[in-house]
């Protein structure tokens, strides 16, 4: 029987979920991000919204904060899972170079401004470090939506965010040191407290290496997948509780638990199992933060809130711009990174809430800072747009390269895009003495290629003046080898119109893209996986004992049929020519023999089954006349 108290709890959960379902999709629709949506939902449910009529816990959001903080614990655990030593080492220069410089420089500027505003050095230190962090969730989502995660700008942004994530736990530990209210250690001496804390950390590492991994291996062997999820939850909560019991942050415990499992072969399984818990609980945490924002205080100090939000974003953008310029990025990329990471991060809510608990900040200061974080998150898309707009203004006009002409006054090849595909193609051309000019927007590619003597220049192949400066008007062939399909199509259309004398060769990403490129005017296109897949299949045939000459005949036949099919698809669409190039049907036999013959449930089903059998029989009789090829979207 459900008691009245249990019914109230269920009603509260329904209200939280209902508000999230209503507000968060709308926030996503207007492109302000899910985090801002959760904050708005919290404001509506809080004591300054409908919470004043609903009573506890909506009128007293602090009662819900411990539940919401479980989301932060889960997030830190998942961050720890991603920080395996191999990944850290491959990104070490960007993470510990650009990342540490950004956090240090931003924290210094923000902290000095706060200190000269009249706050103590302890408050200035913690606030400066906290506001120097950016929103990992928001920034990564923007990078993903814009398709920029693999660009130089995206890679550097991710490296900086990774270092910021690593700084969360040290900031929490530093806050406990400088806070006026000391941590209750049971009146133990300082050395004893430090020894206990260090021993606890070592215990967690030992448990992860020598107990959890064998335990997960056992669960996987016996097929108890749900036990792996239960063990992961127990690990996170147990580590968080243990660290809190010895006077450290529960977030530190979750972080260490994640790091100690980062090398486990079950890491991805754990990440997939815990992701739903993380998302839901973290959303709940942001709702409780929104409920805690003092709207009356914000209303009375709205000028200060807006001014501080704008000032913070400008300071962070300029500091990030300076750091990334010193690390070798172009002005345009540096400004875009600054605009993307200019907002304050979600962990500021955690740190400022904890600061109130240890009397480092008062509730009004915490409300002001939380409001500033919320406003900077809401303004992030605007800062991204502005940074791109100003970035174009900072983009230098390309200098026309001094390209030596071949006989007849024509440059051989202009290659646009110098990734893996473009590099291999260029090697063959240069080996035969062709004059090759390369355009790329990846600073690292340019630096590396320059060392090997490539004639490579920084430039966006979508800009007509860049192409002209690179000698496109004199090129015999323009090879478009860019990574993104839409970029390739755009360049092919433009070059075909503006440089009709040049032959356009293009890299296609799949069959559908190949058809688009031919329609756009490409003289030759090649799907990036076609030749490698054909050679792979030929090697398998030889391994199975097929004669080498016969495998090359098969290879040539498949190429011919593929070209014929593509020609049909250019006219009739992707599925044109399906019947002419259909593989012979192979009857599929059940792995387990059925216990009884199947019977139709009714007369229409019986007629349908008979029709299918008749069609299968006719198809079997004509199978020898069909072609051994079937279209795909590769």
PDB file of C-alpha atoms in Angstrom, residues 347-463:
ATOM      1  CA  UNK A 347      31.245  23.154 -12.071  1.00  0.00           C
ATOM      2  CA  UNK A 348      31.175  26.731 -10.869  1.00  0.00           C
ATOM      3  CA  UNK A 349      27.748  25.897  -9.454  1.00  0.00           C
ATOM      4  CA  UNK A 350      29.270  23.006  -7.527  1.00  0.00           C
ATOM      5  CA  UNK A 351      32.199  25.021  -6.203  1.00  0.00           C
ATOM      6  CA  UNK A 352      30.163  28.076  -5.214  1.00  0.00           C
ATOM      7  CA  UNK A 353      27.522  25.949  -3.501  1.00  0.00           C
ATOM      8  CA  UNK A 354      30.243  24.166  -1.553  1.00  0.00           C
ATOM      9  CA  UNK A 355      31.869  27.530  -0.749  1.00  0.00           C
ATOM     10  CA  UNK A 356      28.712  28.647   1.038  1.00  0.00           C
ATOM     11  CA  UNK A 357      28.759  25.475   3.151  1.00  0.00           C
ATOM     12  CA  UNK A 358      32.282  26.274   4.422  1.00  0.00           C
ATOM     13  CA  UNK A 359      31.574  30.020   4.865  1.00  0.00           C
ATOM     14  CA  UNK A 360      33.945  31.062   2.098  1.00  0.00           C
ATOM     15  CA  UNK A 361      31.097  32.854   0.287  1.00  0.00           C
ATOM     16  CA  UNK A 362      27.800  34.197   1.566  1.00  0.00           C
ATOM     17  CA  UNK A 363      24.482  33.220  -0.086  1.00  0.00           C
ATOM     18  CA  UNK A 364      24.163  36.557  -1.931  1.00  0.00           C
ATOM     19  CA  UNK A 365      27.627  36.214  -3.461  1.00  0.00           C
ATOM     20  CA  UNK A 366      26.849  32.649  -4.476  1.00  0.00           C
ATOM     21  CA  UNK A 367      23.558  33.762  -6.081  1.00  0.00           C
ATOM     22  CA  UNK A 368      25.342  36.515  -8.014  1.00  0.00           C
ATOM     23  CA  UNK A 369      28.029  34.152  -9.271  1.00  0.00           C
ATOM     24  CA  UNK A 370      25.483  31.463 -10.182  1.00  0.00           C
ATOM     25  CA  UNK A 371      23.475  34.047 -12.118  1.00  0.00           C
ATOM     26  CA  UNK A 372      26.636  35.157 -13.945  1.00  0.00           C
ATOM     27  CA  UNK A 373      27.384  31.557 -14.933  1.00  0.00           C
ATOM     28  CA  UNK A 374      23.817  31.106 -16.194  1.00  0.00           C
ATOM     29  CA  UNK A 375      23.934  34.303 -18.252  1.00  0.00           C
ATOM     30  CA  UNK A 376      27.313  33.460 -19.809  1.00  0.00           C
ATOM     31  CA  UNK A 377      25.967  30.044 -20.826  1.00  0.00           C
ATOM     32  CA  UNK A 378      22.923  31.666 -22.382  1.00  0.00           C
ATOM     33  CA  UNK A 379      25.159  34.084 -24.333  1.00  0.00           C
ATOM     34  CA  UNK A 380      27.542  31.380 -25.608  1.00  0.00           C
ATOM     35  CA  UNK A 381      25.957  30.985 -29.031  1.00  0.00           C
ATOM     36  CA  UNK A 382      26.124  34.747 -29.483  1.00  0.00           C
ATOM     37  CA  UNK A 383      29.819  34.777 -28.554  1.00  0.00           C
ATOM     38  CA  UNK A 384      30.487  31.910 -30.976  1.00  0.00           C
ATOM     39  CA  UNK A 385      28.779  33.805 -33.793  1.00  0.00           C
ATOM     40  CA  UNK A 386      30.622  37.043 -32.991  1.00  0.00           C
ATOM     41  CA  UNK A 387      33.989  35.276 -32.803  1.00  0.00           C
ATOM     42  CA  UNK A 388      33.418  33.761 -36.234  1.00  0.00           C
ATOM     43  CA  UNK A 389      32.358  37.093 -37.698  1.00  0.00           C
ATOM     44  CA  UNK A 390      35.367  38.935 -36.289  1.00  0.00           C
ATOM     45  CA  UNK A 391      37.586  35.951 -37.140  1.00  0.00           C
ATOM     46  CA  UNK A 392      36.847  36.445 -40.828  1.00  0.00           C
ATOM     47  CA  UNK A 393      37.942  40.075 -40.450  1.00  0.00           C
ATOM     48  CA  UNK A 394      41.216  38.918 -38.901  1.00  0.00           C
ATOM     49  CA  UNK A 395      41.836  36.417 -41.677  1.00  0.00           C
ATOM     50  CA  UNK A 396      44.810  37.689 -43.698  1.00  0.00           C
ATOM     51  CA  UNK A 397      44.470  38.090 -47.417  1.00  0.00           C
ATOM     52  CA  UNK A 398      46.427  35.249 -48.986  1.00  0.00           C
ATOM     53  CA  UNK A 399      49.624  36.166 -50.748  1.00  0.00           C
ATOM     54  CA  UNK A 400      49.813  34.792 -54.252  1.00  0.00           C
ATOM     55  CA  UNK A 401      52.388  32.022 -54.127  1.00  0.00           C
ATOM     56  CA  UNK A 402      55.319  31.991 -56.509  1.00  0.00           C
ATOM     57  CA  UNK A 403      54.442  28.839 -58.447  1.00  0.00           C
ATOM     58  CA  UNK A 404      56.909  27.708 -61.055  1.00  0.00           C
ATOM     59  CA  UNK A 405      55.053  26.815 -64.246  1.00  0.00           C
ATOM     60  CA  UNK A 406      55.607  23.739 -66.344  1.00  0.00           C
ATOM     61  CA  UNK A 407      55.818  23.732 -70.124  1.00  0.00           C
ATOM     62  CA  UNK A 408      52.986  25.692 -71.636  1.00  0.00           C
ATOM     63  CA  UNK A 409      52.726  27.952 -68.622  1.00  0.00           C
ATOM     64  CA  UNK A 410      50.294  25.729 -66.735  1.00  0.00           C
ATOM     65  CA  UNK A 411      50.615  24.448 -63.178  1.00  0.00           C
ATOM     66  CA  UNK A 412      50.088  20.714 -62.979  1.00  0.00           C
ATOM     67  CA  UNK A 413      47.909  20.124 -59.910  1.00  0.00           C
ATOM     68  CA  UNK A 414      46.259  22.156 -57.163  1.00  0.00           C
ATOM     69  CA  UNK A 415      45.399  19.900 -54.199  1.00  0.00           C
ATOM     70  CA  UNK A 416      42.766  21.187 -51.760  1.00  0.00           C
ATOM     71  CA  UNK A 417      42.875  19.348 -48.443  1.00  0.00           C
ATOM     72  CA  UNK A 418      45.969  17.632 -47.063  1.00  0.00           C
ATOM     73  CA  UNK A 419      44.577  14.926 -44.801  1.00  0.00           C
ATOM     74  CA  UNK A 420      45.402  11.242 -45.203  1.00  0.00           C
ATOM     75  CA  UNK A 421      43.746  11.060 -48.623  1.00  0.00           C
ATOM     76  CA  UNK A 422      45.408  14.185 -50.004  1.00  0.00           C
ATOM     77  CA  UNK A 423      48.829  13.243 -48.644  1.00  0.00           C
ATOM     78  CA  UNK A 424      48.902   9.863 -50.393  1.00  0.00           C
ATOM     79  CA  UNK A 425      47.675  11.316 -53.677  1.00  0.00           C
ATOM     80  CA  UNK A 426      50.279  14.119 -53.544  1.00  0.00           C
ATOM     81  CA  UNK A 427      53.137  11.688 -52.909  1.00  0.00           C
ATOM     82  CA  UNK A 428      52.495   9.913 -56.222  1.00  0.00           C
ATOM     83  CA  UNK A 429      52.311  13.189 -58.129  1.00  0.00           C
ATOM     84  CA  UNK A 430      55.506  14.622 -56.659  1.00  0.00           C
ATOM     85  CA  UNK A 431      57.354  11.338 -57.194  1.00  0.00           C
ATOM     86  CA  UNK A 432      56.722  11.734 -60.936  1.00  0.00           C
ATOM     87  CA  UNK A 433      57.917  15.344 -60.982  1.00  0.00           C
ATOM     88  CA  UNK A 434      54.542  17.064 -61.145  1.00  0.00           C
ATOM     89  CA  UNK A 435      54.282  20.615 -59.847  1.00  0.00           C
ATOM     90  CA  UNK A 436      51.863  20.392 -56.924  1.00  0.00           C
ATOM     91  CA  UNK A 437      50.464  23.243 -54.841  1.00  0.00           C
ATOM     92  CA  UNK A 438      48.526  22.347 -51.696  1.00  0.00           C
ATOM     93  CA  UNK A 439      45.911  24.320 -49.748  1.00  0.00           C
ATOM     94  CA  UNK A 440      44.877  23.352 -46.225  1.00  0.00           C
ATOM     95  CA  UNK A 441      43.480  24.983 -43.073  1.00  0.00           C
ATOM     96  CA  UNK A 442      45.144  22.670 -40.545  1.00  0.00           C
ATOM     97  CA  UNK A 443      48.160  24.426 -39.049  1.00  0.00           C
ATOM     98  CA  UNK A 444      49.690  21.135 -37.931  1.00  0.00           C
ATOM     99  CA  UNK A 445      49.400  19.633 -41.422  1.00  0.00           C
ATOM    100  CA  UNK A 446      51.042  22.726 -42.872  1.00  0.00           C
ATOM    101  CA  UNK A 447      53.959  22.659 -40.413  1.00  0.00           C
ATOM    102  CA  UNK A 448      54.615  18.957 -40.961  1.00  0.00           C
ATOM    103  CA  UNK A 449      54.283  19.112 -44.757  1.00  0.00           C
ATOM    104  CA  UNK A 450      56.591  22.137 -44.969  1.00  0.00           C
ATOM    105  CA  UNK A 451      59.358  20.148 -43.284  1.00  0.00           C
ATOM    106  CA  UNK A 452      59.180  17.587 -46.104  1.00  0.00           C
ATOM    107  CA  UNK A 453      59.369  20.220 -48.821  1.00  0.00           C
ATOM    108  CA  UNK A 454      55.734  20.388 -49.876  1.00  0.00           C
ATOM    109  CA  UNK A 455      54.559  23.623 -51.487  1.00  0.00           C
ATOM    110  CA  UNK A 456      51.712  24.071 -49.023  1.00  0.00           C
ATOM    111  CA  UNK A 457      49.840  27.227 -48.036  1.00  0.00           C
ATOM    112  CA  UNK A 458      47.213  28.106 -45.503  1.00  0.00           C
ATOM    113  CA  UNK A 459      43.905  28.845 -47.189  1.00  0.00           C
ATOM    114  CA  UNK A 460      40.225  27.968 -47.289  1.00  0.00           C
ATOM    115  CA  UNK A 461      39.421  26.223 -50.571  1.00  0.00           C
ATOM    116  CA  UNK A 462      35.854  27.549 -50.457  1.00  0.00           C
ATOM    117  CA  UNK A 463      37.076  31.117 -51.055  1.00  0.00           C
TER     118      UNK A 463
END
